[in-house]
mmCIF file of C-alpha atoms in Angstrom:
data_model
loop_
_atom_site.group_PDB
_atom_site.id
_atom_site.type_symbol
_atom_site.label_atom_id
_atom_site.label_comp_id
_atom_site.label_asym_id
_atom_site.label_seq_id
_atom_site.Cartn_x
_atom_site.Cartn_y
_atom_site.Cartn_z
ATOM 1 C CA MET A 1 -1.000 -39.292 11.642
ATOM 2 C CA HIS A 2 -0.802 -40.338 14.952
ATOM 3 C CA ASN A 3 2.880 -39.380 15.727
ATOM 4 C CA TRP A 4 2.493 -36.487 13.824
ATOM 5 C CA PHE A 5 4.301 -34.702 17.164
ATOM 6 C CA GLN A 6 7.522 -36.548 16.680
ATOM 7 C CA ASN A 7 8.674 -33.677 14.455
ATOM 8 C CA PHE A 8 8.475 -31.238 16.890
ATOM 9 C CA PRO A 9 11.448 -32.501 19.850
ATOM 10 C CA LEU A 10 10.022 -30.765 22.744
ATOM 11 C CA LEU A 11 6.397 -32.436 22.023
ATOM 12 C CA ALA A 12 7.364 -35.991 21.262
ATOM 13 C CA ARG A 13 8.826 -35.740 25.526
ATOM 14 C CA LEU A 14 4.988 -36.010 26.414
ATOM 15 C CA ASP A 15 4.366 -39.107 28.163
ATOM 16 C CA ASP A 16 1.388 -41.244 27.217
ATOM 17 C CA GLY A 17 -1.671 -39.876 28.691
ATOM 18 C CA PRO A 18 -4.140 -37.585 28.522
ATOM 19 C CA GLU A 19 -2.489 -34.751 27.139
ATOM 20 C CA LYS A 20 -0.584 -36.748 24.340
ATOM 21 C CA ASN A 21 -4.137 -38.164 23.284
ATOM 22 C CA LEU A 22 -5.330 -34.957 22.873
ATOM 23 C CA LEU A 23 -2.680 -34.162 20.548
ATOM 24 C CA ILE A 24 -3.413 -37.206 18.506
ATOM 25 C CA THR A 25 -6.884 -35.585 18.048
ATOM 26 C CA ALA A 26 -5.096 -33.077 15.693
ATOM 27 C CA ARG A 27 -6.523 -32.711 12.582
ATOM 28 C CA PRO A 28 -4.267 -32.973 9.399
ATOM 29 C CA ILE A 29 -4.469 -29.627 6.672
ATOM 30 C CA ASN A 30 -2.707 -29.413 3.319
ATOM 31 C CA TRP A 31 -2.477 -26.249 1.153
ATOM 32 C CA GLY A 32 -0.824 -26.413 -2.374
ATOM 33 C CA SER A 33 1.704 -23.868 -3.395
ATOM 34 C CA GLY A 34 0.043 -20.238 -3.772
ATOM 35 C CA GLU A 35 -2.870 -20.661 -1.629
ATOM 36 C CA ILE A 36 -4.398 -18.743 1.015
ATOM 37 C CA VAL A 37 -3.903 -19.960 4.557
ATOM 38 C CA PHE A 38 -5.851 -17.227 6.909
ATOM 39 C CA HIS A 39 -6.177 -13.613 6.002
ATOM 40 C CA ALA A 40 -6.853 -10.121 7.818
ATOM 41 C CA GLY A 41 -9.719 -9.618 9.401
ATOM 42 C CA ALA A 42 -10.464 -13.630 9.214
ATOM 43 C CA PRO A 43 -11.504 -15.282 13.078
ATOM 44 C CA CYS A 44 -8.897 -17.345 14.844
ATOM 45 C CA HIS A 45 -10.162 -21.048 15.895
ATOM 46 C CA GLN A 46 -7.152 -23.201 15.360
ATOM 47 C CA TYR A 47 -3.612 -24.130 16.370
ATOM 48 C CA LEU A 48 -1.636 -24.322 13.234
ATOM 49 C CA LEU A 49 1.955 -26.157 13.827
ATOM 50 C CA VAL A 50 3.986 -27.224 9.746
ATOM 51 C CA LEU A 51 5.084 -30.715 8.805
ATOM 52 C CA GLU A 52 6.110 -29.863 5.457
ATOM 53 C CA GLY A 53 6.351 -26.975 3.377
ATOM 54 C CA GLN A 54 7.003 -23.069 4.284
ATOM 55 C CA ILE A 55 4.281 -20.563 5.140
ATOM 56 C CA ARG A 56 4.659 -16.340 4.157
ATOM 57 C CA VAL A 57 3.229 -14.291 6.649
ATOM 58 C CA GLN A 58 2.595 -10.768 5.395
ATOM 59 C CA GLN A 59 0.588 -7.624 6.558
ATOM 60 C CA THR A 60 -0.592 -4.858 3.620
ATOM 61 C CA SER A 61 -0.892 -1.833 4.906
ATOM 62 C CA ALA A 62 -3.893 1.135 4.375
ATOM 63 C CA ALA A 63 -2.027 2.283 1.101
ATOM 64 C CA GLY A 64 -1.516 -1.085 -0.232
ATOM 65 C CA ARG A 65 1.987 -1.674 0.880
ATOM 66 C CA GLU A 66 3.247 -4.929 2.468
ATOM 67 C CA ILE A 67 5.683 -6.020 3.882
ATOM 68 C CA VAL A 68 6.714 -10.088 4.633
ATOM 69 C CA LEU A 69 6.666 -10.386 9.004
ATOM 70 C CA TYR A 70 8.183 -13.713 8.543
ATOM 71 C CA ARG A 71 7.840 -17.091 7.281
ATOM 72 C CA ILE A 72 6.784 -20.980 8.909
ATOM 73 C CA GLY A 73 8.580 -23.807 7.962
ATOM 74 C CA PRO A 74 8.745 -27.449 9.138
ATOM 75 C CA GLY A 75 8.715 -28.427 12.870
ATOM 76 C CA GLU A 76 7.374 -24.550 13.555
ATOM 77 C CA SER A 77 3.918 -22.950 14.181
ATOM 78 C CA CYS A 78 2.545 -19.621 14.046
ATOM 79 C CA ILE A 79 2.704 -16.881 16.721
ATOM 80 C CA LEU A 80 -0.088 -14.755 14.571
ATOM 81 C CA THR A 81 -2.485 -17.178 15.500
ATOM 82 C CA THR A 82 -1.303 -18.085 18.892
ATOM 83 C CA ALA A 83 -1.868 -14.243 19.211
ATOM 84 C CA CYS A 84 -4.982 -14.892 18.160
ATOM 85 C CA LEU A 85 -6.242 -17.414 20.448
ATOM 86 C CA PHE A 86 -5.272 -15.881 23.175
ATOM 87 C CA SER A 87 -6.860 -12.424 22.465
ATOM 88 C CA HIS A 88 -9.676 -14.107 20.756
ATOM 89 C CA ARG A 89 -9.296 -11.786 18.283
ATOM 90 C CA PRO A 90 -9.140 -11.631 14.153
ATOM 91 C CA TYR A 91 -5.831 -12.447 12.432
ATOM 92 C CA PRO A 92 -4.161 -9.126 11.875
ATOM 93 C CA ALA A 93 -2.271 -10.691 8.895
ATOM 94 C CA MET A 94 -2.052 -12.913 5.877
ATOM 95 C CA GLY A 95 -0.428 -16.603 5.752
ATOM 96 C CA ILE A 96 -0.180 -17.725 2.232
ATOM 97 C CA SER A 97 2.214 -21.189 0.897
ATOM 98 C CA GLU A 98 4.944 -20.548 -0.675
ATOM 99 C CA SER A 99 5.097 -24.729 -1.081
ATOM 100 C CA ALA A 100 3.054 -27.769 -1.072
ATOM 101 C CA VAL A 101 2.126 -27.544 2.487
ATOM 102 C CA ARG A 102 1.150 -30.285 5.458
ATOM 103 C CA ALA A 103 -0.221 -29.251 8.265
ATOM 104 C CA VAL A 104 -1.489 -29.790 11.845
ATOM 105 C CA SER A 105 -4.245 -28.240 13.784
ATOM 106 C CA LEU A 106 -5.140 -28.296 16.877
ATOM 107 C CA SER A 107 -8.549 -26.651 17.571
ATOM 108 C CA GLN A 108 -8.889 -23.769 19.930
ATOM 109 C CA SER A 109 -10.728 -25.631 23.030
ATOM 110 C CA VAL A 110 -7.841 -28.412 22.385
ATOM 111 C CA PHE A 111 -5.293 -26.196 22.614
ATOM 112 C CA GLU A 112 -6.713 -24.271 25.644
ATOM 113 C CA ARG A 113 -6.354 -27.564 27.598
ATOM 114 C CA LEU A 114 -3.214 -28.223 26.673
ATOM 115 C CA VAL A 115 -1.749 -24.848 27.745
ATOM 116 C CA ALA A 116 -3.359 -25.051 31.103
ATOM 117 C CA GLN A 117 -2.322 -28.477 31.689
ATOM 118 C CA SER A 118 0.811 -29.414 29.633
ATOM 119 C CA GLY A 119 3.825 -27.822 31.076
ATOM 120 C CA VAL A 120 6.152 -29.057 27.930
ATOM 121 C CA PHE A 121 3.220 -27.771 26.194
ATOM 122 C CA ARG A 122 3.351 -24.283 27.563
ATOM 123 C CA GLU A 123 7.237 -24.359 27.121
ATOM 124 C CA PHE A 124 6.708 -25.474 23.223
ATOM 125 C CA VAL A 125 3.552 -22.220 22.619
ATOM 126 C CA PHE A 126 5.535 -19.832 25.047
ATOM 127 C CA ASN A 127 9.790 -20.872 23.453
ATOM 128 C CA ALA A 128 8.127 -20.412 20.089
ATOM 129 C CA TYR A 129 6.359 -17.255 20.588
ATOM 130 C CA GLY A 130 9.019 -15.475 22.098
ATOM 131 C CA ASN A 131 11.696 -16.496 19.832
ATOM 132 C CA ARG A 132 9.539 -15.144 16.782
ATOM 133 C CA LEU A 133 8.543 -11.877 18.840
ATOM 134 C CA THR A 134 12.520 -11.642 18.710
ATOM 135 C CA ASP A 135 12.901 -11.987 15.373
ATOM 136 C CA LEU A 136 9.658 -9.213 14.081
ATOM 137 C CA LEU A 137 11.454 -6.865 16.892
ATOM 138 C CA ALA A 138 14.551 -6.707 15.002
ATOM 139 C CA LEU A 139 12.700 -6.326 11.876
ATOM 140 C CA VAL A 140 11.018 -3.400 13.326
ATOM 141 C CA GLU A 141 14.268 -2.120 13.959
ATOM 142 C CA GLU A 142 15.756 -2.501 10.366
ATOM 143 C CA VAL A 143 12.706 -0.958 8.925
ATOM 144 C CA VAL A 144 13.104 1.590 11.078
ATOM 145 C CA PHE A 145 16.302 2.249 11.391
ATOM 146 C CA THR A 146 18.642 0.938 8.540
ATOM 147 C CA ARG A 147 18.620 2.578 4.896
ATOM 148 C CA LEU A 148 16.399 1.010 2.113
ATOM 149 C CA ASP A 149 19.810 0.905 -0.138
ATOM 150 C CA VAL A 150 21.306 -1.383 2.663
ATOM 151 C CA ARG A 151 18.705 -3.408 3.420
ATOM 152 C CA LEU A 152 17.998 -4.236 0.093
ATOM 153 C CA ALA A 153 22.143 -5.221 -0.644
ATOM 154 C CA LYS A 154 21.336 -7.934 2.648
ATOM 155 C CA LYS A 155 18.434 -9.327 0.968
ATOM 156 C CA LEU A 156 20.131 -9.905 -2.733
ATOM 157 C CA LEU A 157 23.571 -11.621 -1.236
ATOM 158 C CA GLU A 158 20.442 -13.479 1.449
ATOM 159 C CA LEU A 159 18.565 -14.716 -2.027
ATOM 160 C CA GLY A 160 21.726 -14.884 -3.727
ATOM 161 C CA GLY A 161 23.312 -17.647 -1.744
ATOM 162 C CA ALA A 162 26.010 -19.304 -3.616
ATOM 163 C CA THR A 163 24.417 -18.465 -6.996
ATOM 164 C CA PRO A 164 24.657 -15.062 -8.738
ATOM 165 C CA ILE A 165 21.490 -14.931 -10.060
ATOM 166 C CA ILE A 166 18.219 -14.271 -8.361
ATOM 167 C CA HIS A 167 14.540 -15.217 -9.570
ATOM 168 C CA ILE A 168 11.981 -12.402 -8.184
ATOM 169 C CA THR A 169 10.502 -9.326 -9.527
ATOM 170 C CA HIS A 170 10.690 -6.187 -8.353
ATOM 171 C CA GLN A 171 7.545 -6.310 -6.958
ATOM 172 C CA ALA A 172 8.136 -9.469 -4.981
ATOM 173 C CA LEU A 173 11.440 -7.207 -3.433
ATOM 174 C CA ALA A 174 9.167 -4.335 -2.321
ATOM 175 C CA THR A 175 7.257 -7.179 -0.446
ATOM 176 C CA GLU A 176 9.966 -8.540 1.173
ATOM 177 C CA LEU A 177 10.982 -5.222 2.250
ATOM 178 C CA GLY A 178 8.259 -3.762 3.160
ATOM 179 C CA SER A 179 8.712 -0.730 0.551
ATOM 180 C CA ALA A 180 7.057 0.297 -2.380
ATOM 181 C CA ARG A 181 7.815 -1.548 -6.314
ATOM 182 C CA GLU A 182 9.115 2.004 -8.071
ATOM 183 C CA VAL A 183 11.067 2.733 -5.139
ATOM 184 C CA ILE A 184 12.782 -0.520 -5.314
ATOM 185 C CA SER A 185 13.587 0.080 -8.728
ATOM 186 C CA ARG A 186 14.977 2.985 -8.780
ATOM 187 C CA ALA A 187 17.838 1.235 -5.876
ATOM 188 C CA LEU A 188 18.147 -1.373 -8.151
ATOM 189 C CA LYS A 189 18.561 0.691 -11.240
ATOM 190 C CA GLU A 190 21.179 2.822 -8.945
ATOM 191 C CA PHE A 191 22.893 -0.439 -8.073
ATOM 192 C CA GLU A 192 22.803 -1.433 -12.221
ATOM 193 C CA ILE A 193 24.631 2.183 -12.775
ATOM 194 C CA ARG A 194 27.206 1.234 -10.102
ATOM 195 C CA GLY A 195 28.385 -1.960 -11.898
ATOM 196 C CA TRP A 196 27.130 -4.624 -8.951
ATOM 197 C CA ILE A 197 24.104 -6.252 -10.805
ATOM 198 C CA GLN A 198 22.349 -6.520 -14.144
ATOM 199 C CA ARG A 199 18.969 -6.204 -13.854
ATOM 200 C CA SER A 200 16.251 -8.208 -17.015
ATOM 201 C CA THR A 201 13.019 -9.406 -16.882
ATOM 202 C CA GLY A 202 12.231 -11.190 -13.692
ATOM 203 C CA GLN A 203 15.757 -12.025 -12.179
ATOM 204 C CA ILE A 204 18.738 -10.194 -11.091
ATOM 205 C CA GLN A 205 22.265 -11.458 -11.392
ATOM 206 C CA ILE A 206 25.339 -9.879 -8.941
ATOM 207 C CA ILE A 207 27.563 -8.846 -10.832
ATOM 208 C CA HIS A 208 29.841 -7.355 -7.848
ATOM 209 C CA PRO A 209 29.049 -9.178 -5.334
ATOM 210 C CA GLN A 210 31.813 -7.874 -2.907
ATOM 211 C CA ALA A 211 30.406 -4.252 -3.245
ATOM 212 C CA LEU A 212 26.956 -5.021 -2.207
ATOM 213 C CA ARG A 213 28.944 -6.796 1.314
ATOM 214 C CA GLN A 214 30.872 -3.419 1.875
ATOM 215 C CA LEU A 215 27.157 -1.714 1.715
ATOM 216 C CA ALA A 216 25.139 -4.444 3.599
ATOM 217 C CA HIS A 217 27.633 -3.922 6.265
ATOM 218 C CA SER A 218 28.484 -0.186 6.133
ATOM 219 C CA GLU A 219 25.829 0.576 9.387
ATOM 220 C CA CYS A 220 27.015 -2.316 11.108
#
């Protein structure tokens, strides 16, 4: 595990010396699929970097509605972890492994030393933070200003990819879009009435992708 940072091209630029020695102190962590990586209100004492697998970060409102904020994949770090380490505040959201995950963690003290001493490490941290923050602002804009049926059409096309059959529940779609299951079910029923999709238990078949594309681009 001493060369794990080779998965992160920017960190691999570090020369041998005290800073790279600090990276070598990273602790390996593994999660199985569906495990909680962190939860809202938990203290944050480590900087996470994903080597393999994927983590879904989602937030739950006081009313119980959920929304997916972003996903962390190989070669990426978690900006909530970064924000919590800088602010010394607990996690405001939950992280769940969507597959088997292999990662490493740097202790808070090592993270702070690297940020203070290494320009390369600072560049890595703030590049990741800035890119993800831009994505989150785009998500906020979409949730606030884009109609749900438009967002739903986009999500179905995104999930479908090259295959017309999507294995997903109405609740999982609601979580992806930050809506309620009942609202998603009504929208899907309308799509089905129009002949665009066909619903069955645990899956959705796209019948008329062009119609979904037209709706998805109707507010562009």
